[in-house]
Amino acid sequence: MQNFGFQKPRDLAAAVAAAKKAPEGKYLGGGQSLLPVMKLGLAAPSELIALSGLAELKGVRVEGKELVIGAGTTHAEVAASAEVKKAIPALADLAGHIGDPQVRNRGTLGGSLAHDDPSADYPAAVLALGATVVTDRRRIAADAFFQGMFQTALAPDEVITAVRFPLPEKAAYAKFPHPASKFALVGVFVARGAGGVRVAVTGAGPSVHRSAPLEKALAARFAPEALAGVAVPAGGLQNDPFGSAEYRAHLVAVMARRAVAACG
Ligand SMILES: Cc1cc2nc3c(=O)[nH]c(=O)nc-3n(C[C@H](O)[C@H](O)[C@H](O)COP(=O)(O)OP(=O)(O)OC[C@H]3O[C@@H](n4cnc5c(N)ncnc54)[C@H](O)[C@@H]3O)c2cc1C
């Protein structure tokens, strides 16, 4: 790891100003992805700008037909939140199965989305629920936010402040976890709501993505049986020592059936 400066701004404006002054700087959420990346020498920011002191990034609340979660909310806080459990229980369940207790107590919603690991859990929920990512300067629809492996629509000095999740009629997440890290070898989040049926897949491909064949089958009939015989193409899926593309395609169909069954 190389030397770096450290700042802990007291408000959002000061954090963004610090990032604009340090073009090689990086925001620090819970450090559960950024610090490992720095230790591996894959990133060497000149300055870390900690977001943990920003009140603007805190809080969980329901506003009309949306659940709003501050970007600085930890995975453990989401998992334990009575508001989240009532509004979107699948989201609390997802957060409670991220990594281990240390990761859940430090890692944040905003950090997970900004990092956009292709095997991360939250991106599947954000995409399937048709959520909106709110930043210090704009609102970004989930369909436009995720742009490829570790690639998002964020500008380098842009801070995620919150995520607005439309309340679904039904939603569930099923994950086949890597036994060591608990990252998704394959995870499927299924949601039905005002925007119709949306199915998002994580872990299987180079980036979180929606599955057109699964959405079509579930739009016709929202039941696990509707997925019998639906083929998930293996083309473009990850092929690595943890699983072949064909195995991952098989798992996508299995996880989708489990998620729909869990919707009740
Ligand atoms: C052992 C281990 C197991 C894990 N298992 C899982 C798992 O099962 N599922 C899963 O989904 N994840 C898993 N993770 C990743 C974990 O969820 C991280 O918490 C998350 O990826 C990053 O969140 P963070 O707050 O720690 O962000 P950081 O590591 O601090 O930052 C990550 C990136 O996001 C940027 N950033 C942080 N916050 C913001 C913000 N508000 N606005 C803009 N940019 C921001 C940083 O500059 C950096 O580029 C695991 C991690 C570890 C170490």
mmCIF file of N, CA and C in Angstrom, residues 27-158:
data_model
loop_
_atom_site.group_PDB
_atom_site.id
_atom_site.type_symbol
_atom_site.label_atom_id
_atom_site.label_comp_id
_atom_site.label_asym_id
_atom_site.label_seq_id
_atom_site.Cartn_x
_atom_site.Cartn_y
_atom_site.Cartn_z
ATOM 1 N N TYR A 27 -13.527 8.466 -2.175
ATOM 2 C CA TYR A 27 -14.401 8.446 -1.004
ATOM 3 C C TYR A 27 -14.203 7.122 -0.275
ATOM 4 N N LEU A 28 -14.317 7.181 1.045
ATOM 5 C CA LEU A 28 -14.220 5.963 1.874
ATOM 6 C C LEU A 28 -15.562 5.746 2.568
ATOM 7 N N GLY A 29 -16.219 4.617 2.234
ATOM 8 C CA GLY A 29 -17.440 4.253 2.945
ATOM 9 C C GLY A 29 -17.035 3.401 4.143
ATOM 10 N N GLY A 30 -17.360 2.124 4.082
ATOM 11 C CA GLY A 30 -16.948 1.220 5.159
ATOM 12 C C GLY A 30 -15.582 0.612 4.948
ATOM 13 N N GLY A 31 -14.999 0.839 3.777
ATOM 14 C CA GLY A 31 -13.655 0.344 3.474
ATOM 15 C C GLY A 31 -13.590 -1.146 3.191
ATOM 16 N N GLN A 32 -14.728 -1.813 3.077
ATOM 17 C CA GLN A 32 -14.712 -3.279 2.934
ATOM 18 C C GLN A 32 -14.375 -3.749 1.519
ATOM 19 N N SER A 33 -14.422 -2.840 0.565
ATOM 20 C CA SER A 33 -13.949 -3.164 -0.790
ATOM 21 C C SER A 33 -12.727 -2.330 -1.131
ATOM 22 N N LEU A 34 -12.764 -1.051 -0.783
ATOM 23 C CA LEU A 34 -11.660 -0.166 -1.174
ATOM 24 C C LEU A 34 -10.344 -0.570 -0.506
ATOM 25 N N LEU A 35 -10.381 -0.889 0.783
ATOM 26 C CA LEU A 35 -9.109 -1.207 1.461
ATOM 27 C C LEU A 35 -8.491 -2.503 0.933
ATOM 28 N N PRO A 36 -9.268 -3.575 0.710
ATOM 29 C CA PRO A 36 -8.662 -4.755 0.080
ATOM 30 C C PRO A 36 -8.064 -4.437 -1.294
ATOM 31 N N VAL A 37 -8.750 -3.602 -2.070
ATOM 32 C CA VAL A 37 -8.247 -3.244 -3.398
ATOM 33 C C VAL A 37 -6.927 -2.478 -3.274
ATOM 34 N N MET A 38 -6.843 -1.599 -2.262
ATOM 35 C CA MET A 38 -5.586 -0.848 -2.041
ATOM 36 C C MET A 38 -4.474 -1.785 -1.567
ATOM 37 N N LYS A 39 -4.842 -2.719 -0.692
ATOM 38 C CA LYS A 39 -3.818 -3.667 -0.197
ATOM 39 C C LYS A 39 -3.257 -4.506 -1.337
ATOM 40 N N LEU A 40 -4.110 -4.806 -2.316
ATOM 41 C CA LEU A 40 -3.654 -5.599 -3.463
ATOM 42 C C LEU A 40 -2.881 -4.755 -4.475
ATOM 43 N N GLY A 41 -2.814 -3.447 -4.219
ATOM 44 C CA GLY A 41 -2.093 -2.558 -5.137
ATOM 45 C C GLY A 41 -2.882 -2.247 -6.399
ATOM 46 N N LEU A 42 -4.193 -2.521 -6.384
ATOM 47 C CA LEU A 42 -5.000 -2.260 -7.574
ATOM 48 C C LEU A 42 -5.550 -0.834 -7.595
ATOM 49 N N ALA A 43 -5.427 -0.126 -6.471
ATOM 50 C CA ALA A 43 -5.794 1.295 -6.408
ATOM 51 C C ALA A 43 -4.812 1.965 -5.458
ATOM 52 N N ALA A 44 -4.455 3.201 -5.790
ATOM 53 C CA ALA A 44 -3.513 3.940 -4.938
ATOM 54 C C ALA A 44 -3.965 5.395 -4.848
ATOM 55 N N PRO A 45 -5.114 5.629 -4.165
ATOM 56 C CA PRO A 45 -5.608 7.002 -4.075
ATOM 57 C C PRO A 45 -4.648 7.904 -3.291
ATOM 58 N N SER A 46 -4.604 9.183 -3.676
ATOM 59 C CA SER A 46 -3.730 10.134 -2.979
ATOM 60 C C SER A 46 -4.356 10.539 -1.650
ATOM 61 N N GLU A 47 -5.686 10.445 -1.582
ATOM 62 C CA GLU A 47 -6.424 10.983 -0.436
ATOM 63 C C GLU A 47 -7.653 10.111 -0.202
ATOM 64 N N LEU A 48 -7.925 9.766 1.049
ATOM 65 C CA LEU A 48 -9.200 9.105 1.356
ATOM 66 C C LEU A 48 -10.102 10.135 2.018
ATOM 67 N N ILE A 49 -11.314 10.253 1.530
ATOM 68 C CA ILE A 49 -12.273 11.230 2.054
ATOM 69 C C ILE A 49 -13.402 10.435 2.702
ATOM 70 N N ALA A 50 -13.372 10.354 4.014
ATOM 71 C CA ALA A 50 -14.314 9.489 4.739
ATOM 72 C C ALA A 50 -15.717 10.098 4.716
ATOM 73 N N LEU A 51 -16.701 9.241 4.449
ATOM 74 C CA LEU A 51 -18.095 9.691 4.385
ATOM 75 C C LEU A 51 -18.850 9.392 5.676
ATOM 76 N N SER A 52 -18.177 8.732 6.626
ATOM 77 C CA SER A 52 -18.901 8.231 7.806
ATOM 78 C C SER A 52 -19.418 9.335 8.723
ATOM 79 N N GLY A 53 -18.908 10.573 8.583
ATOM 80 C CA GLY A 53 -19.392 11.660 9.460
ATOM 81 C C GLY A 53 -20.519 12.471 8.848
ATOM 82 N N LEU A 54 -21.034 12.053 7.699
ATOM 83 C CA LEU A 54 -22.024 12.890 6.998
ATOM 84 C C LEU A 54 -23.457 12.519 7.382
ATOM 85 N N ALA A 55 -24.137 13.440 8.067
ATOM 86 C CA ALA A 55 -25.524 13.189 8.478
ATOM 87 C C ALA A 55 -26.425 13.029 7.258
ATOM 88 N N GLU A 56 -26.043 13.681 6.137
ATOM 89 C CA GLU A 56 -26.885 13.631 4.918
ATOM 90 C C GLU A 56 -26.991 12.216 4.353
ATOM 91 N N LEU A 57 -26.108 11.306 4.749
ATOM 92 C CA LEU A 57 -26.107 9.946 4.186
ATOM 93 C C LEU A 57 -26.769 8.933 5.125
ATOM 94 N N LYS A 58 -27.357 9.438 6.212
ATOM 95 C CA LYS A 58 -27.919 8.510 7.203
ATOM 96 C C LYS A 58 -29.446 8.409 7.055
ATOM 97 N N GLY A 59 -30.004 7.375 7.642
ATOM 98 C CA GLY A 59 -31.455 7.305 7.803
ATOM 99 C C GLY A 59 -32.166 6.336 6.884
ATOM 100 N N VAL A 60 -33.248 5.776 7.440
ATOM 101 C CA VAL A 60 -34.142 4.885 6.689
ATOM 102 C C VAL A 60 -35.553 5.399 6.928
ATOM 103 N N ARG A 61 -36.302 5.650 5.857
ATOM 104 C CA ARG A 61 -37.674 6.140 6.039
ATOM 105 C C ARG A 61 -38.533 5.756 4.839
ATOM 106 N N VAL A 62 -39.852 5.687 5.079
ATOM 107 C CA VAL A 62 -40.790 5.475 3.976
ATOM 108 C C VAL A 62 -41.363 6.835 3.614
ATOM 109 N N GLU A 63 -41.289 7.195 2.328
ATOM 110 C CA GLU A 63 -41.869 8.449 1.832
ATOM 111 C C GLU A 63 -42.864 8.093 0.750
ATOM 112 N N GLY A 64 -44.158 8.214 1.038
ATOM 113 C CA GLY A 64 -45.176 7.835 0.056
ATOM 114 C C GLY A 64 -45.028 6.367 -0.306
ATOM 115 N N LYS A 65 -44.806 6.094 -1.589
ATOM 116 C CA LYS A 65 -44.699 4.699 -2.033
ATOM 117 C C LYS A 65 -43.261 4.271 -2.227
ATOM 118 N N GLU A 66 -42.333 4.934 -1.522
ATOM 119 C CA GLU A 66 -40.914 4.576 -1.665
ATOM 120 C C GLU A 66 -40.256 4.381 -0.304
ATOM 121 N N LEU A 67 -39.345 3.427 -0.262
ATOM 122 C CA LEU A 67 -38.462 3.242 0.895
ATOM 123 C C LEU A 67 -37.152 3.961 0.554
ATOM 124 N N VAL A 68 -36.752 4.873 1.432
ATOM 125 C CA VAL A 68 -35.546 5.663 1.164
ATOM 126 C C VAL A 68 -34.482 5.266 2.192
ATOM 127 N N ILE A 69 -33.339 4.810 1.682
ATOM 128 C CA ILE A 69 -32.258 4.373 2.579
ATOM 129 C C ILE A 69 -31.026 5.224 2.298
ATOM 130 N N GLY A 70 -30.498 5.849 3.340
ATOM 131 C CA GLY A 70 -29.287 6.659 3.198
ATOM 132 C C GLY A 70 -28.119 5.791 2.761
ATOM 133 N N ALA A 71 -27.257 6.375 1.906
ATOM 134 C CA ALA A 71 -26.154 5.598 1.329
ATOM 135 C C ALA A 71 -25.153 5.144 2.382
ATOM 136 N N GLY A 72 -25.094 5.852 3.501
ATOM 137 C CA GLY A 72 -24.134 5.484 4.547
ATOM 138 C C GLY A 72 -24.669 4.430 5.506
ATOM 139 N N THR A 73 -25.851 3.922 5.246
ATOM 140 C CA THR A 73 -26.436 2.898 6.117
ATOM 141 C C THR A 73 -25.680 1.584 5.925
ATOM 142 N N THR A 74 -25.283 0.981 7.033
ATOM 143 C CA THR A 74 -24.520 -0.270 6.920
ATOM 144 C C THR A 74 -25.457 -1.436 6.591
ATOM 145 N N HIS A 75 -24.848 -2.507 6.102
ATOM 146 C CA HIS A 75 -25.633 -3.710 5.787
ATOM 147 C C HIS A 75 -26.338 -4.219 7.057
ATOM 148 N N ALA A 76 -25.643 -4.160 8.199
ATOM 149 C CA ALA A 76 -26.240 -4.642 9.454
ATOM 150 C C ALA A 76 -27.439 -3.776 9.845
ATOM 151 N N GLU A 77 -27.338 -2.464 9.614
ATOM 152 C CA GLU A 77 -28.469 -1.578 9.952
ATOM 153 C C GLU A 77 -29.667 -1.862 9.057
ATOM 154 N N VAL A 78 -29.413 -2.121 7.775
ATOM 155 C CA VAL A 78 -30.530 -2.450 6.870
ATOM 156 C C VAL A 78 -31.172 -3.768 7.308
ATOM 157 N N ALA A 79 -30.319 -4.750 7.636
ATOM 158 C CA ALA A 79 -30.838 -6.071 8.029
ATOM 159 C C ALA A 79 -31.698 -5.988 9.286
ATOM 160 N N ALA A 80 -31.329 -5.069 10.191
ATOM 161 C CA ALA A 80 -32.038 -4.994 11.477
ATOM 162 C C ALA A 80 -33.181 -3.982 11.467
ATOM 163 N N SER A 81 -33.322 -3.202 10.409
ATOM 164 C CA SER A 81 -34.277 -2.086 10.409
ATOM 165 C C SER A 81 -35.733 -2.573 10.377
ATOM 166 N N ALA A 82 -36.520 -2.100 11.342
ATOM 167 C CA ALA A 82 -37.948 -2.460 11.368
ATOM 168 C C ALA A 82 -38.661 -1.882 10.151
ATOM 169 N N GLU A 83 -38.251 -0.674 9.703
ATOM 170 C CA GLU A 83 -38.887 -0.055 8.530
ATOM 171 C C GLU A 83 -38.630 -0.895 7.279
ATOM 172 N N VAL A 84 -37.371 -1.345 7.119
ATOM 173 C CA VAL A 84 -37.055 -2.143 5.916
ATOM 174 C C VAL A 84 -37.786 -3.484 5.980
ATOM 175 N N LYS A 85 -37.779 -4.107 7.161
ATOM 176 C CA LYS A 85 -38.435 -5.426 7.291
ATOM 177 C C LYS A 85 -39.916 -5.329 6.946
ATOM 178 N N LYS A 86 -40.534 -4.178 7.303
ATOM 179 C CA LYS A 86 -41.965 -4.023 7.019
ATOM 180 C C LYS A 86 -42.201 -3.678 5.542
ATOM 181 N N ALA A 87 -41.381 -2.772 5.005
ATOM 182 C CA ALA A 87 -41.634 -2.256 3.648
ATOM 183 C C ALA A 87 -41.175 -3.239 2.568
ATOM 184 N N ILE A 88 -39.930 -3.732 2.689
ATOM 185 C CA ILE A 88 -39.381 -4.657 1.681
ATOM 186 C C ILE A 88 -38.569 -5.716 2.426
ATOM 187 N N PRO A 89 -39.257 -6.729 2.991
ATOM 188 C CA PRO A 89 -38.537 -7.725 3.792
ATOM 189 C C PRO A 89 -37.407 -8.407 3.030
ATOM 190 N N ALA A 90 -37.559 -8.543 1.713
ATOM 191 C CA ALA A 90 -36.515 -9.203 0.914
ATOM 192 C C ALA A 90 -35.202 -8.438 0.980
ATOM 193 N N LEU A 91 -35.292 -7.124 1.137
ATOM 194 C CA LEU A 91 -34.083 -6.303 1.181
ATOM 195 C C LEU A 91 -33.352 -6.493 2.518
ATOM 196 N N ALA A 92 -34.113 -6.568 3.594
ATOM 197 C CA ALA A 92 -33.505 -6.811 4.904
ATOM 198 C C ALA A 92 -32.841 -8.192 4.912
ATOM 199 N N ASP A 93 -33.518 -9.151 4.302
ATOM 200 C CA ASP A 93 -32.984 -10.509 4.236
ATOM 201 C C ASP A 93 -31.689 -10.541 3.424
ATOM 202 N N LEU A 94 -31.698 -9.848 2.294
ATOM 203 C CA LEU A 94 -30.496 -9.779 1.443
ATOM 204 C C LEU A 94 -29.319 -9.187 2.239
ATOM 205 N N ALA A 95 -29.580 -8.071 2.919
ATOM 206 C CA ALA A 95 -28.491 -7.395 3.650
ATOM 207 C C ALA A 95 -27.939 -8.290 4.756
ATOM 208 N N GLY A 96 -28.810 -9.088 5.353
ATOM 209 C CA GLY A 96 -28.396 -9.966 6.445
ATOM 210 C C GLY A 96 -27.551 -11.148 5.996
ATOM 211 N N HIS A 97 -27.466 -11.348 4.676
ATOM 212 C CA HIS A 97 -26.664 -12.465 4.154
ATOM 213 C C HIS A 97 -25.440 -11.981 3.371
ATOM 214 N N ILE A 98 -25.082 -10.720 3.530
ATOM 215 C CA ILE A 98 -23.860 -10.212 2.891
ATOM 216 C C ILE A 98 -22.667 -10.575 3.775
ATOM 217 N N GLY A 99 -21.670 -11.212 3.191
ATOM 218 C CA GLY A 99 -20.396 -11.459 3.870
ATOM 219 C C GLY A 99 -20.541 -12.026 5.267
ATOM 220 N N ASP A 100 -19.798 -11.422 6.195
ATOM 221 C CA ASP A 100 -19.793 -11.869 7.589
ATOM 222 C C ASP A 100 -20.117 -10.672 8.487
ATOM 223 N N PRO A 101 -20.212 -10.872 9.816
ATOM 224 C CA PRO A 101 -20.614 -9.751 10.678
ATOM 225 C C PRO A 101 -19.706 -8.518 10.554
ATOM 226 N N GLN A 102 -18.418 -8.733 10.381
ATOM 227 C CA GLN A 102 -17.504 -7.574 10.259
ATOM 228 C C GLN A 102 -17.841 -6.758 9.011
ATOM 229 N N VAL A 103 -18.027 -7.455 7.902
ATOM 230 C CA VAL A 103 -18.365 -6.781 6.644
ATOM 231 C C VAL A 103 -19.708 -6.062 6.794
ATOM 232 N N ARG A 104 -20.678 -6.711 7.415
ATOM 233 C CA ARG A 104 -22.011 -6.104 7.541
ATOM 234 C C ARG A 104 -21.999 -4.901 8.486
ATOM 235 N N ASN A 105 -21.111 -4.908 9.463
ATOM 236 C CA ASN A 105 -21.074 -3.780 10.408
ATOM 237 C C ASN A 105 -20.316 -2.578 9.875
ATOM 238 N N ARG A 106 -19.509 -2.754 8.838
ATOM 239 C CA ARG A 106 -18.742 -1.630 8.278
ATOM 240 C C ARG A 106 -19.240 -1.243 6.883
ATOM 241 N N GLY A 107 -19.548 -2.228 6.055
ATOM 242 C CA GLY A 107 -19.903 -1.967 4.653
ATOM 243 C C GLY A 107 -21.222 -1.227 4.534
ATOM 244 N N THR A 108 -21.322 -0.361 3.507
ATOM 245 C CA THR A 108 -22.513 0.477 3.341
ATOM 246 C C THR A 108 -23.193 0.223 1.994
ATOM 247 N N LEU A 109 -24.460 0.608 1.949
ATOM 248 C CA LEU A 109 -25.243 0.491 0.709
ATOM 249 C C LEU A 109 -24.574 1.294 -0.411
ATOM 250 N N GLY A 110 -24.204 2.543 -0.129
ATOM 251 C CA GLY A 110 -23.602 3.390 -1.164
ATOM 252 C C GLY A 110 -22.284 2.826 -1.659
ATOM 253 N N GLY A 111 -21.473 2.299 -0.738
ATOM 254 C CA GLY A 111 -20.184 1.730 -1.128
ATOM 255 C C GLY A 111 -20.356 0.518 -2.017
ATOM 256 N N SER A 112 -21.335 -0.316 -1.688
ATOM 257 C CA SER A 112 -21.574 -1.509 -2.503
ATOM 258 C C SER A 112 -21.983 -1.118 -3.920
ATOM 259 N N LEU A 113 -22.863 -0.126 -4.042
ATOM 260 C CA LEU A 113 -23.338 0.260 -5.379
ATOM 261 C C LEU A 113 -22.241 0.960 -6.182
ATOM 262 N N ALA A 114 -21.472 1.830 -5.512
ATOM 263 C CA ALA A 114 -20.407 2.555 -6.229
ATOM 264 C C ALA A 114 -19.319 1.587 -6.685
ATOM 265 N N HIS A 115 -19.028 0.583 -5.864
ATOM 266 C CA HIS A 115 -17.990 -0.393 -6.215
ATOM 267 C C HIS A 115 -18.474 -1.288 -7.366
ATOM 268 N N ASP A 116 -19.744 -1.690 -7.309
ATOM 269 C CA ASP A 116 -20.390 -2.475 -8.380
ATOM 270 C C ASP A 116 -19.637 -3.758 -8.714
ATOM 271 N N ASP A 117 -19.322 -4.508 -7.679
ATOM 272 C CA ASP A 117 -18.718 -5.835 -7.887
ATOM 273 C C ASP A 117 -19.730 -6.702 -8.652
ATOM 274 N N PRO A 118 -19.288 -7.443 -9.666
ATOM 275 C CA PRO A 118 -20.247 -8.244 -10.442
ATOM 276 C C PRO A 118 -20.927 -9.357 -9.646
ATOM 277 N N SER A 119 -20.423 -9.653 -8.433
ATOM 278 C CA SER A 119 -21.055 -10.680 -7.599
ATOM 279 C C SER A 119 -21.741 -10.088 -6.367
ATOM 280 N N ALA A 120 -21.870 -8.778 -6.296
ATOM 281 C CA ALA A 120 -22.473 -8.151 -5.113
ATOM 282 C C ALA A 120 -23.987 -8.338 -5.102
ATOM 283 N N ASP A 121 -24.546 -8.299 -3.911
ATOM 284 C CA ASP A 121 -25.978 -8.564 -3.752
ATOM 285 C C ASP A 121 -26.867 -7.336 -4.013
ATOM 286 N N TYR A 122 -26.507 -6.178 -3.421
ATOM 287 C CA TYR A 122 -27.396 -5.007 -3.539
ATOM 288 C C TYR A 122 -27.729 -4.605 -4.984
ATOM 289 N N PRO A 123 -26.753 -4.672 -5.921
ATOM 290 C CA PRO A 123 -27.113 -4.267 -7.283
ATOM 291 C C PRO A 123 -28.318 -5.034 -7.835
ATOM 292 N N ALA A 124 -28.446 -6.309 -7.468
ATOM 293 C CA ALA A 124 -29.594 -7.092 -7.961
ATOM 294 C C ALA A 124 -30.902 -6.513 -7.424
ATOM 295 N N ALA A 125 -30.907 -6.115 -6.154
ATOM 296 C CA ALA A 125 -32.129 -5.546 -5.565
ATOM 297 C C ALA A 125 -32.464 -4.202 -6.198
ATOM 298 N N VAL A 126 -31.442 -3.375 -6.376
ATOM 299 C CA VAL A 126 -31.661 -2.032 -6.938
ATOM 300 C C VAL A 126 -32.213 -2.136 -8.359
ATOM 301 N N LEU A 127 -31.657 -3.076 -9.139
ATOM 302 C CA LEU A 127 -32.096 -3.224 -10.533
ATOM 303 C C LEU A 127 -33.495 -3.858 -10.608
ATOM 304 N N ALA A 128 -33.727 -4.913 -9.835
ATOM 305 C CA ALA A 128 -35.034 -5.596 -9.920
ATOM 306 C C ALA A 128 -36.166 -4.723 -9.376
ATOM 307 N N LEU A 129 -35.866 -3.932 -8.358
ATOM 308 C CA LEU A 129 -36.924 -3.096 -7.775
ATOM 309 C C LEU A 129 -37.109 -1.794 -8.559
ATOM 310 N N GLY A 130 -36.269 -1.566 -9.567
ATOM 311 C CA GLY A 130 -36.382 -0.327 -10.348
ATOM 312 C C GLY A 130 -36.139 0.889 -9.469
ATOM 313 N N ALA A 131 -35.131 0.789 -8.613
ATOM 314 C CA ALA A 131 -34.848 1.881 -7.658
ATOM 315 C C ALA A 131 -34.166 3.050 -8.356
ATOM 316 N N THR A 132 -34.086 4.149 -7.627
ATOM 317 C CA THR A 132 -33.401 5.349 -8.125
ATOM 318 C C THR A 132 -32.229 5.653 -7.207
ATOM 319 N N VAL A 133 -31.052 5.822 -7.793
ATOM 320 C CA VAL A 133 -29.858 6.169 -7.017
ATOM 321 C C VAL A 133 -29.778 7.697 -6.969
ATOM 322 N N VAL A 134 -29.779 8.224 -5.735
ATOM 323 C CA VAL A 134 -29.741 9.686 -5.556
ATOM 324 C C VAL A 134 -28.308 10.084 -5.224
ATOM 325 N N THR A 135 -27.797 11.107 -5.903
ATOM 326 C CA THR A 135 -26.437 11.568 -5.622
ATOM 327 C C THR A 135 -26.475 13.029 -5.172
ATOM 328 N N ASP A 136 -25.297 13.566 -4.932
ATOM 329 C CA ASP A 136 -25.238 14.967 -4.506
ATOM 330 C C ASP A 136 -25.719 15.916 -5.597
ATOM 331 N N ARG A 137 -25.885 15.401 -6.857
ATOM 332 C CA ARG A 137 -26.231 16.323 -7.942
ATOM 333 C C ARG A 137 -27.363 15.874 -8.854
ATOM 334 N N ARG A 138 -27.844 14.612 -8.730
ATOM 335 C CA ARG A 138 -28.888 14.142 -9.660
ATOM 336 C C ARG A 138 -29.488 12.836 -9.163
ATOM 337 N N ARG A 139 -30.491 12.370 -9.919
ATOM 338 C CA ARG A 139 -31.109 11.065 -9.657
ATOM 339 C C ARG A 139 -30.841 10.168 -10.865
ATOM 340 N N ILE A 140 -30.417 8.921 -10.605
ATOM 341 C CA ILE A 140 -30.063 8.016 -11.697
ATOM 342 C C ILE A 140 -30.927 6.751 -11.579
ATOM 343 N N ALA A 141 -31.660 6.446 -12.642
ATOM 344 C CA ALA A 141 -32.486 5.226 -12.651
ATOM 345 C C ALA A 141 -31.567 4.006 -12.642
ATOM 346 N N ALA A 142 -32.012 2.956 -11.961
ATOM 347 C CA ALA A 142 -31.188 1.735 -11.857
ATOM 348 C C ALA A 142 -30.764 1.227 -13.228
ATOM 349 N N ASP A 143 -31.671 1.297 -14.204
ATOM 350 C CA ASP A 143 -31.347 0.766 -15.539
ATOM 351 C C ASP A 143 -30.178 1.518 -16.183
ATOM 352 N N ALA A 144 -29.937 2.765 -15.751
ATOM 353 C CA ALA A 144 -28.831 3.551 -16.328
ATOM 354 C C ALA A 144 -27.603 3.546 -15.423
ATOM 355 N N PHE A 145 -27.774 3.084 -14.183
ATOM 356 C CA PHE A 145 -26.669 3.211 -13.210
ATOM 357 C C PHE A 145 -25.557 2.188 -13.445
ATOM 358 N N PHE A 146 -25.939 0.915 -13.629
ATOM 359 C CA PHE A 146 -24.926 -0.153 -13.740
ATOM 360 C C PHE A 146 -24.489 -0.262 -15.198
ATOM 361 N N GLN A 147 -23.201 -0.062 -15.457
ATOM 362 C CA GLN A 147 -22.751 0.042 -16.849
ATOM 363 C C GLN A 147 -21.718 -1.004 -17.240
ATOM 364 N N GLY A 148 -21.487 -2.015 -16.415
ATOM 365 C CA GLY A 148 -20.517 -3.055 -16.741
ATOM 366 C C GLY A 148 -19.727 -3.404 -15.496
ATOM 367 N N MET A 149 -18.756 -4.312 -15.662
ATOM 368 C CA MET A 149 -17.994 -4.792 -14.507
ATOM 369 C C MET A 149 -17.289 -3.632 -13.780
ATOM 370 N N PHE A 150 -17.639 -3.389 -12.536
ATOM 371 C CA PHE A 150 -17.073 -2.300 -11.731
ATOM 372 C C PHE A 150 -17.270 -0.930 -12.399
ATOM 373 N N GLN A 151 -18.292 -0.795 -13.235
ATOM 374 C CA GLN A 151 -18.529 0.461 -13.968
ATOM 375 C C GLN A 151 -19.924 0.977 -13.648
ATOM 376 N N THR A 152 -19.991 2.220 -13.183
ATOM 377 C CA THR A 152 -21.300 2.827 -12.948
ATOM 378 C C THR A 152 -21.374 4.169 -13.668
ATOM 379 N N ALA A 153 -22.546 4.798 -13.561
ATOM 380 C CA ALA A 153 -22.742 6.101 -14.197
ATOM 381 C C ALA A 153 -22.157 7.243 -13.362
ATOM 382 N N LEU A 154 -21.578 6.936 -12.193
ATOM 383 C CA LEU A 154 -21.086 8.000 -11.302
ATOM 384 C C LEU A 154 -19.868 8.717 -11.887
ATOM 385 N N ALA A 155 -19.820 10.036 -11.723
ATOM 386 C CA ALA A 155 -18.599 10.799 -12.021
ATOM 387 C C ALA A 155 -17.626 10.562 -10.859
ATOM 388 N N PRO A 156 -16.305 10.759 -11.095
ATOM 389 C CA PRO A 156 -15.332 10.426 -10.047
ATOM 390 C C PRO A 156 -15.577 11.146 -8.703
ATOM 391 N N ASP A 157 -16.111 12.369 -8.741
ATOM 392 C CA ASP A 157 -16.305 13.101 -7.472
ATOM 393 C C ASP A 157 -17.764 13.098 -7.018
ATOM 394 N N GLU A 158 -18.575 12.218 -7.594
ATOM 395 C CA GLU A 158 -20.017 12.188 -7.282
ATOM 396 C C GLU A 158 -20.283 11.267 -6.085
#
